[in-house]
Amino acid sequence: MYFEIVSQCIASLRNVELWLDKAEQHASAKRFDVGVLLTSRLAPDMHGLLYQVQSACDYVKAGAGWLSGEAPPKHADNEQGIDELRSRLRKTIAFAEAITEEQFAGASARKIALPWAPGKALAGEDYLLQAIVPNVYFHLTMAYAILRHNGVDLGKMDFLGSIRWAMP
Amino acid sequence: MYFEIVSQCIASLRNVELWLDKAEQHASAKRFDVGVLLTSRLAPDMHGLLYQVQSACDYVKAGAGWLSGEAPPKHADNEQGIDELRSRLRKTIAFAEAITEEQFAGASARKIALPWAPGKALAGEDYLLQAIVPNVYFHLTMAYAILRHNGVDLGKMDFLGSIRWAMP
């Protein structure tokens, strides 16, 4: 299920573009610079919206790359505005969705390091389930929370995105 | 990987007890009733902490139950205080962790309904990846965000919990 799990993380990340559209509409309606939202944070010692989206991107990129044996591209955290943040999302998604199901064949046998835990590594499955999935959804939810806290008109279905119903 | 994914959701839910401990310590140090935190929310039209934890519990319970073919127990949302919320966590975890790997054998062939989408159903894999996992982490992260926003001393490792390192 490596491919399916990573694919769902990509789908969840894709929803952020709609959130940014709604953020822009909100800023425009209230006549403030949308950049204010990009630096908004929920506590002084937490990161702001821009970082939350960058970080969600990086976990998707890392999970897709390292589990498929392809070194993920480096993306500098130098986005200044909302359009650059959209580009970051798009290049992350383009990289991750280009990886085929077959490329994940050896995922469970891999040992993968985390940049913030030097000298340690995780087995492929633990890397995916203990590091990638929780972090992807942590940073996505935090981005959503910052926007909701600031009045942007988002709803739960904007978080979940489209659902693949089996019936009717 | 159904069993492993559900197990990781249970492990993530288990971290909440530590967050509640830290919430109590914070309330005690600042001399306010911890119940204030339980009803805190990030926006007037969002749910408070108590609901976020109940909801995370319910998605773990539903995922573990329906995917293993065992109807999950009904838990009324009638918790009044932090100790009752701890009980809710514990009975949820006790139910979910009692389900064995073998019981998930038929998970992918199941069709599962969501209470908020009458007349529709999801295939087992989509139910797990599109509904359970995103919702579990959404509500856990929102609970964490509410606590952090209110000054509770939590860190990212309190969210991730213990990591099963493969080396050294």
CSV table of C-alpha atoms in Angstrom, one decimal:
chain,number,residue,atom,x,y,z
A,1,MET,CA,0.0,0.0,0.0
A,2,TYR,CA,3.0,2.3,-0.2
A,3,PHE,CA,1.9,3.8,-3.5
A,4,GLU,CA,-1.7,4.2,-2.4
A,5,ILE,CA,-0.7,5.9,0.9
A,6,VAL,CA,1.7,8.3,-0.9
A,7,SER,CA,-0.9,9.0,-3.5
A,8,GLN,CA,-3.4,10.0,-0.8
A,9,CYS,CA,-0.8,12.3,0.7
A,10,ILE,CA,-0.4,13.9,-2.7
A,11,ALA,CA,-4.1,14.3,-3.1
A,12,SER,CA,-4.4,15.9,0.3
A,13,LEU,CA,-1.6,18.3,-0.5
A,14,ARG,CA,-3.3,19.2,-3.7
A,15,ASN,CA,-6.2,20.6,-1.7
A,16,VAL,CA,-4.0,23.4,-0.4
A,17,GLU,CA,-4.3,25.3,-3.7
A,18,LEU,CA,-8.0,25.8,-3.0
A,19,TRP,CA,-7.2,27.0,0.5
A,20,LEU,CA,-4.8,29.6,-0.9
A,21,ASP,CA,-7.5,30.7,-3.4
A,22,LYS,CA,-9.9,31.3,-0.5
A,23,ALA,CA,-7.2,33.0,1.5
A,24,GLU,CA,-6.7,35.5,-1.3
A,25,GLN,CA,-10.4,36.0,-1.7
A,26,HIS,CA,-10.7,36.7,2.1
A,27,ALA,CA,-7.8,39.1,2.1
A,28,SER,CA,-9.2,40.9,-0.9
A,29,ALA,CA,-12.7,41.2,0.6
A,30,LYS,CA,-11.3,42.5,3.9
A,31,ARG,CA,-8.7,44.7,2.1
A,32,PHE,CA,-5.5,43.4,3.7
A,33,ASP,CA,-2.4,41.9,2.1
A,34,VAL,CA,-2.6,38.1,1.8
A,35,GLY,CA,1.0,38.1,2.9
A,36,VAL,CA,-0.3,38.7,6.5
A,37,LEU,CA,-1.8,35.3,6.4
A,38,LEU,CA,1.4,33.7,5.1
A,39,THR,CA,3.2,34.8,8.3
A,40,SER,CA,0.3,34.2,10.7
A,41,ARG,CA,0.9,31.6,13.4
A,42,LEU,CA,-1.1,30.1,16.3
A,43,ALA,CA,1.5,30.8,18.9
A,44,PRO,CA,4.7,32.9,19.0
A,45,ASP,CA,6.8,29.7,19.1
A,46,MET,CA,5.1,28.0,16.3
A,47,HIS,CA,5.7,28.4,12.6
A,48,GLY,CA,3.6,30.4,10.3
A,49,LEU,CA,1.4,29.4,7.3
A,50,LEU,CA,4.2,29.6,4.7
A,51,TYR,CA,6.4,27.2,6.7
A,52,GLN,CA,3.5,24.8,7.3
A,53,VAL,CA,2.9,24.4,3.6
A,54,GLN,CA,6.6,24.1,2.8
A,55,SER,CA,6.9,21.5,5.4
A,56,ALA,CA,3.9,19.5,4.2
A,57,CYS,CA,5.4,19.6,0.7
A,58,ASP,CA,8.8,18.4,2.0
A,59,TYR,CA,7.3,15.4,3.8
A,60,VAL,CA,5.3,14.4,0.7
A,61,LYS,CA,8.5,14.8,-1.5
A,62,ALA,CA,10.7,12.9,0.9
A,63,GLY,CA,8.2,10.0,1.3
A,64,ALA,CA,7.7,9.7,-2.4
A,65,GLY,CA,11.3,9.9,-3.1
A,66,TRP,CA,13.2,7.9,-0.5
A,67,LEU,CA,10.6,5.1,-0.4
A,68,SER,CA,10.9,4.7,-4.2
A,69,GLY,CA,14.7,4.9,-4.2
A,70,GLU,CA,14.8,8.3,-5.9
A,71,ALA,CA,16.6,11.2,-4.2
A,72,PRO,CA,14.0,14.0,-3.9
A,73,PRO,CA,14.9,17.3,-5.4
A,74,LYS,CA,16.1,20.0,-3.0
A,75,HIS,CA,13.6,22.9,-2.8
A,76,ALA,CA,15.0,26.0,-1.1
A,77,ASP,CA,12.6,27.6,1.4
A,78,ASN,CA,12.7,31.0,-0.2
A,79,GLU,CA,9.1,31.6,-1.3
A,80,GLN,CA,8.1,35.2,-0.7
A,81,GLY,CA,4.5,35.3,-1.7
A,82,ILE,CA,1.4,33.2,-2.4
A,83,ASP,CA,2.2,32.6,-6.1
A,84,GLU,CA,5.6,31.2,-5.2
A,85,LEU,CA,4.0,29.0,-2.6
A,86,ARG,CA,1.7,27.7,-5.3
A,87,SER,CA,4.7,26.9,-7.4
A,88,ARG,CA,6.3,25.0,-4.5
A,89,LEU,CA,3.1,22.9,-4.2
A,90,ARG,CA,3.1,22.2,-8.0
A,91,LYS,CA,6.7,21.2,-8.3
A,92,THR,CA,6.4,19.0,-5.2
A,93,ILE,CA,3.3,17.3,-6.6
A,94,ALA,CA,4.8,17.0,-10.1
A,95,PHE,CA,7.8,15.1,-8.6
A,96,ALA,CA,5.8,12.9,-6.4
A,97,GLU,CA,3.1,11.9,-8.8
A,98,ALA,CA,5.6,11.0,-11.5
A,99,ILE,CA,6.7,8.0,-9.4
A,100,THR,CA,5.0,4.8,-10.4
A,101,GLU,CA,3.7,2.0,-8.3
A,102,GLU,CA,6.4,-0.3,-9.4
A,103,GLN,CA,9.1,2.0,-8.1
A,104,PHE,CA,7.8,1.4,-4.5
A,105,ALA,CA,8.4,-2.3,-4.9
A,106,GLY,CA,11.4,-2.4,-2.5
A,107,ALA,CA,10.1,0.2,-0.1
A,108,SER,CA,9.7,-2.1,2.9
A,109,ALA,CA,13.3,-3.2,2.8
A,110,ARG,CA,14.7,0.3,2.8
A,111,LYS,CA,16.3,2.1,5.7
A,112,ILE,CA,15.7,5.8,5.6
A,113,ALA,CA,17.2,8.6,7.7
A,114,LEU,CA,15.4,11.7,8.9
A,115,PRO,CA,17.3,15.0,8.6
A,116,TRP,CA,16.4,16.0,12.2
A,117,ALA,CA,17.6,12.7,13.7
A,118,PRO,CA,21.3,12.3,12.7
A,119,GLY,CA,22.7,8.8,13.0
A,120,LYS,CA,19.3,7.1,13.1
A,121,ALA,CA,17.2,5.5,10.5
A,122,LEU,CA,13.8,4.0,10.1
A,123,ALA,CA,12.6,0.9,8.2
A,124,GLY,CA,10.5,1.8,5.2
A,125,GLU,CA,7.1,1.0,6.8
A,126,ASP,CA,7.9,2.9,10.0
A,127,TYR,CA,9.2,5.8,8.0
A,128,LEU,CA,6.0,6.0,6.1
A,129,LEU,CA,3.6,5.4,9.0
A,130,GLN,CA,5.4,7.1,11.9
A,131,ALA,CA,7.1,10.0,10.1
A,132,ILE,CA,5.7,10.8,6.7
A,133,VAL,CA,1.9,10.4,7.2
A,134,PRO,CA,1.7,12.1,10.7
A,135,ASN,CA,3.9,15.0,9.6
A,136,VAL,CA,2.1,15.5,6.3
A,137,TYR,CA,-1.3,15.7,8.0
A,138,PHE,CA,0.1,17.7,11.0
A,139,HIS,CA,1.4,20.5,8.7
A,140,LEU,CA,-1.6,20.4,6.4
A,141,THR,CA,-4.0,20.7,9.4
A,142,MET,CA,-1.9,23.4,11.0
A,143,ALA,CA,-2.1,25.4,7.7
A,144,TYR,CA,-5.8,24.9,7.6
A,145,ALA,CA,-6.1,25.9,11.3
A,146,ILE,CA,-4.2,29.1,10.8
A,147,LEU,CA,-6.5,30.0,7.9
A,148,ARG,CA,-9.7,29.1,9.8
A,149,HIS,CA,-8.4,31.0,12.9
A,150,ASN,CA,-8.0,34.1,10.7
A,151,GLY,CA,-11.5,33.9,9.3
A,152,VAL,CA,-10.9,32.2,5.9
A,153,ASP,CA,-14.1,30.4,4.8
A,154,LEU,CA,-12.9,26.8,4.7
A,155,GLY,CA,-14.8,23.7,5.6
A,156,LYS,CA,-14.0,20.1,6.4
A,157,MET,CA,-14.6,18.9,2.9
A,158,ASP,CA,-12.0,21.4,1.7
A,159,PHE,CA,-9.6,19.5,3.9
A,160,LEU,CA,-10.6,16.0,2.9
A,161,GLY,CA,-10.9,16.9,-0.8
A,162,SER,CA,-12.8,14.6,-3.2
A,163,ILE,CA,-13.8,11.2,-1.9
A,164,ARG,CA,-13.9,8.1,-4.2
A,165,TRP,CA,-17.3,6.7,-3.4
A,166,ALA,CA,-17.8,3.0,-4.1
A,167,MET,CA,-21.6,3.5,-4.4
A,168,PRO,CA,-24.1,4.4,-5.4
B,1,MET,CA,-0.9,-2.8,5.9
B,2,TYR,CA,-4.4,-2.2,7.4
B,3,PHE,CA,-3.4,-3.5,10.8
B,4,GLU,CA,-0.2,-1.5,10.8
B,5,ILE,CA,-1.9,1.7,9.8
B,6,VAL,CA,-4.6,1.3,12.4
B,7,SER,CA,-2.0,0.5,15.0
B,8,GLN,CA,-0.2,3.7,14.2
B,9,CYS,CA,-3.4,5.7,14.5
B,10,ILE,CA,-3.9,4.1,18.0
B,11,ALA,CA,-0.3,4.9,18.9
B,12,SER,CA,-0.9,8.5,17.9
B,13,LEU,CA,-4.1,8.7,19.9
B,14,ARG,CA,-2.3,7.4,22.9
B,15,ASN,CA,-0.1,10.5,22.9
B,16,VAL,CA,-3.1,12.6,23.9
B,17,GLU,CA,-3.0,11.5,27.5
B,18,LEU,CA,0.4,13.3,27.9
B,19,TRP,CA,-1.1,16.4,26.3
B,20,LEU,CA,-3.9,16.4,28.8
B,21,ASP,CA,-1.4,16.0,31.6
B,22,LYS,CA,0.5,19.0,30.3
B,23,ALA,CA,-2.8,20.9,30.0
B,24,GLU,CA,-3.6,20.2,33.6
B,25,GLN,CA,-0.1,21.3,34.7
B,26,HIS,CA,-0.4,24.5,32.7
B,27,ALA,CA,-3.9,25.3,34.1
B,28,SER,CA,-2.6,24.6,37.6
B,29,ALA,CA,0.5,26.8,37.2
B,30,LYS,CA,-1.6,29.7,35.8
B,31,ARG,CA,-4.4,29.1,38.3
B,32,PHE,CA,-7.3,28.6,35.9
B,33,ASP,CA,-9.8,25.7,35.5
B,34,VAL,CA,-8.6,23.2,33.0
B,35,GLY,CA,-12.2,23.0,31.8
B,36,VAL,CA,-11.5,26.3,30.0
B,37,LEU,CA,-9.1,24.5,27.7
B,38,LEU,CA,-11.6,21.8,27.0
B,39,THR,CA,-14.0,24.3,25.5
B,40,SER,CA,-11.4,26.4,23.8
B,41,ARG,CA,-11.6,26.6,20.0
B,42,LEU,CA,-9.6,28.3,17.3
B,43,ALA,CA,-12.6,30.0,15.6
B,44,PRO,CA,-16.2,30.6,16.7
B,45,ASP,CA,-17.5,28.1,14.1
B,46,MET,CA,-15.0,25.4,14.9
B,47,HIS,CA,-15.3,22.8,17.6
B,48,GLY,CA,-13.4,22.9,20.9
B,49,LEU,CA,-10.8,20.6,22.4
B,50,LEU,CA,-13.2,18.2,24.0
B,51,TYR,CA,-14.9,17.5,20.7
B,52,GLN,CA,-11.6,17.2,18.8
B,53,VAL,CA,-10.5,14.4,21.1
B,54,GLN,CA,-13.9,12.7,21.0
B,55,SER,CA,-13.8,12.9,17.2
B,56,ALA,CA,-10.2,11.5,16.9
B,57,CYS,CA,-11.4,8.6,19.2
B,58,ASP,CA,-14.4,7.9,17.0
B,59,TYR,CA,-12.4,7.7,13.8
B,60,VAL,CA,-9.9,5.3,15.4
B,61,LYS,CA,-12.7,3.2,16.8
B,62,ALA,CA,-14.6,3.2,13.5
B,63,GLY,CA,-11.6,2.4,11.4
B,64,ALA,CA,-10.5,-0.5,13.7
B,65,GLY,CA,-14.1,-1.8,14.0
B,66,TRP,CA,-15.6,-1.6,10.5
B,67,LEU,CA,-12.4,-2.7,8.7
B,68,SER,CA,-12.2,-5.8,10.9
B,69,GLY,CA,-15.9,-6.6,10.6
B,70,GLU,CA,-16.6,-5.8,14.2
B,71,ALA,CA,-19.3,-3.2,15.0
B,72,PRO,CA,-17.6,-0.5,17.1
B,73,PRO,CA,-19.1,0.2,20.5
B,74,LYS,CA,-21.2,3.4,20.8
B,75,HIS,CA,-19.6,6.0,23.0
B,76,ALA,CA,-21.9,8.9,24.0
B,77,ASP,CA,-20.4,12.3,23.7
B,78,ASN,CA,-21.2,13.2,27.3
B,79,GLU,CA,-17.8,13.7,28.8
B,80,GLN,CA,-17.8,16.7,31.2
B,81,GLY,CA,-14.2,16.9,32.4
B,82,ILE,CA,-10.7,15.9,31.7
B,83,ASP,CA,-10.8,12.7,33.6
B,84,GLU,CA,-13.8,11.6,31.7
B,85,LEU,CA,-12.0,12.5,28.5
B,86,ARG,CA,-9.1,10.3,29.6
B,87,SER,CA,-11.6,7.4,30.1
B,88,ARG,CA,-12.9,8.0,26.6
B,89,LEU,CA,-9.4,7.7,25.2
B,90,ARG,CA,-8.7,4.5,27.2
B,91,LYS,CA,-11.9,2.7,26.3
B,92,THR,CA,-11.3,3.6,22.6
B,93,ILE,CA,-7.8,2.3,22.7
B,94,ALA,CA,-8.8,-0.8,24.6
B,95,PHE,CA,-11.4,-1.7,21.9
B,96,ALA,CA,-9.1,-0.9,19.0
B,97,GLU,CA,-6.0,-2.6,20.2
B,98,ALA,CA,-7.8,-5.8,21.0
B,99,ILE,CA,-8.4,-6.4,17.3
B,100,THR,CA,-5.8,-8.7,15.8
B,101,GLU,CA,-4.0,-8.6,12.5
B,102,GLU,CA,-5.9,-11.6,11.3
B,103,GLN,CA,-9.3,-9.8,11.7
B,104,PHE,CA,-8.3,-7.3,9.1
B,105,ALA,CA,-7.8,-10.0,6.5
B,106,GLY,CA,-11.0,-9.1,4.6
B,107,ALA,CA,-10.7,-5.3,5.0
B,108,SER,CA,-10.1,-4.5,1.3
B,109,ALA,CA,-13.2,-6.3,0.2
B,110,ARG,CA,-15.5,-4.4,2.6
B,111,LYS,CA,-17.8,-1.5,1.7
B,112,ILE,CA,-18.2,0.9,4.6
B,113,ALA,CA,-20.6,3.8,5.1
B,114,LEU,CA,-19.8,7.1,6.7
B,115,PRO,CA,-22.4,8.4,9.2
B,116,TRP,CA,-22.3,11.9,7.5
B,117,ALA,CA,-22.7,10.6,4.0
B,118,PRO,CA,-26.0,8.7,3.9
B,119,GLY,CA,-26.6,6.3,1.0
B,120,LYS,CA,-22.9,6.3,0.1
B,121,ALA,CA,-20.1,3.9,0.9
B,122,LEU,CA,-16.4,3.5,0.5
B,123,ALA,CA,-14.2,0.5,-0.4
B,124,GLY,CA,-12.1,-0.6,2.5
B,125,GLU,CA,-8.9,0.9,1.3
B,126,ASP,CA,-10.4,4.3,0.5
B,127,TYR,CA,-12.3,4.3,3.8
B,128,LEU,CA,-8.9,3.9,5.6
B,129,LEU,CA,-6.8,6.2,3.5
B,130,GLN,CA,-9.4,8.9,2.5
B,131,ALA,CA,-11.6,9.0,5.6
B,132,ILE,CA,-10.0,7.5,8.7
B,133,VAL,CA,-6.3,8.5,8.5
B,134,PRO,CA,-6.9,12.1,7.4
B,135,ASN,CA,-9.7,12.6,10.0
B,136,VAL,CA,-7.7,11.0,12.9
B,137,TYR,CA,-4.7,13.3,12.2
B,138,PHE,CA,-6.9,16.3,11.5
B,139,HIS,CA,-8.6,16.1,14.9
B,140,LEU,CA,-5.4,15.2,16.8
B,141,THR,CA,-3.6,18.1,15.2
B,142,MET,CA,-6.5,20.4,16.0
B,143,ALA,CA,-6.4,19.3,19.6
B,144,TYR,CA,-2.7,19.9,19.7
B,145,ALA,CA,-3.1,23.3,18.0
B,146,ILE,CA,-5.8,24.5,20.5
B,147,LEU,CA,-3.4,23.6,23.4
B,148,ARG,CA,-0.4,25.2,21.8
B,149,HIS,CA,-2.4,28.3,21.0
B,150,ASN,CA,-3.3,28.5,24.7
B,151,GLY,CA,0.2,28.3,25.9
B,152,VAL,CA,0.5,24.6,26.9
B,153,ASP,CA,4.1,23.5,26.6
B,154,LEU,CA,3.9,20.8,23.9
B,155,GLY,CA,6.5,20.0,21.3
B,156,LYS,CA,6.5,18.2,18.0
B,157,MET,CA,7.8,15.0,19.6
B,158,ASP,CA,4.8,15.0,21.9
B,159,PHE,CA,2.7,14.8,18.7
B,160,LEU,CA,4.7,12.1,17.0
B,161,GLY,CA,5.3,10.0,20.1
B,162,SER,CA,7.9,7.4,20.3
B,163,ILE,CA,9.6,6.4,17.0
B,164,ARG,CA,10.7,2.8,16.3
B,165,TRP,CA,14.2,3.4,15.1
B,166,ALA,CA,15.8,0.7,13.0
B,167,MET,CA,19.3,1.8,13.9
B,168,PRO,CA,21.6,2.2,15.6
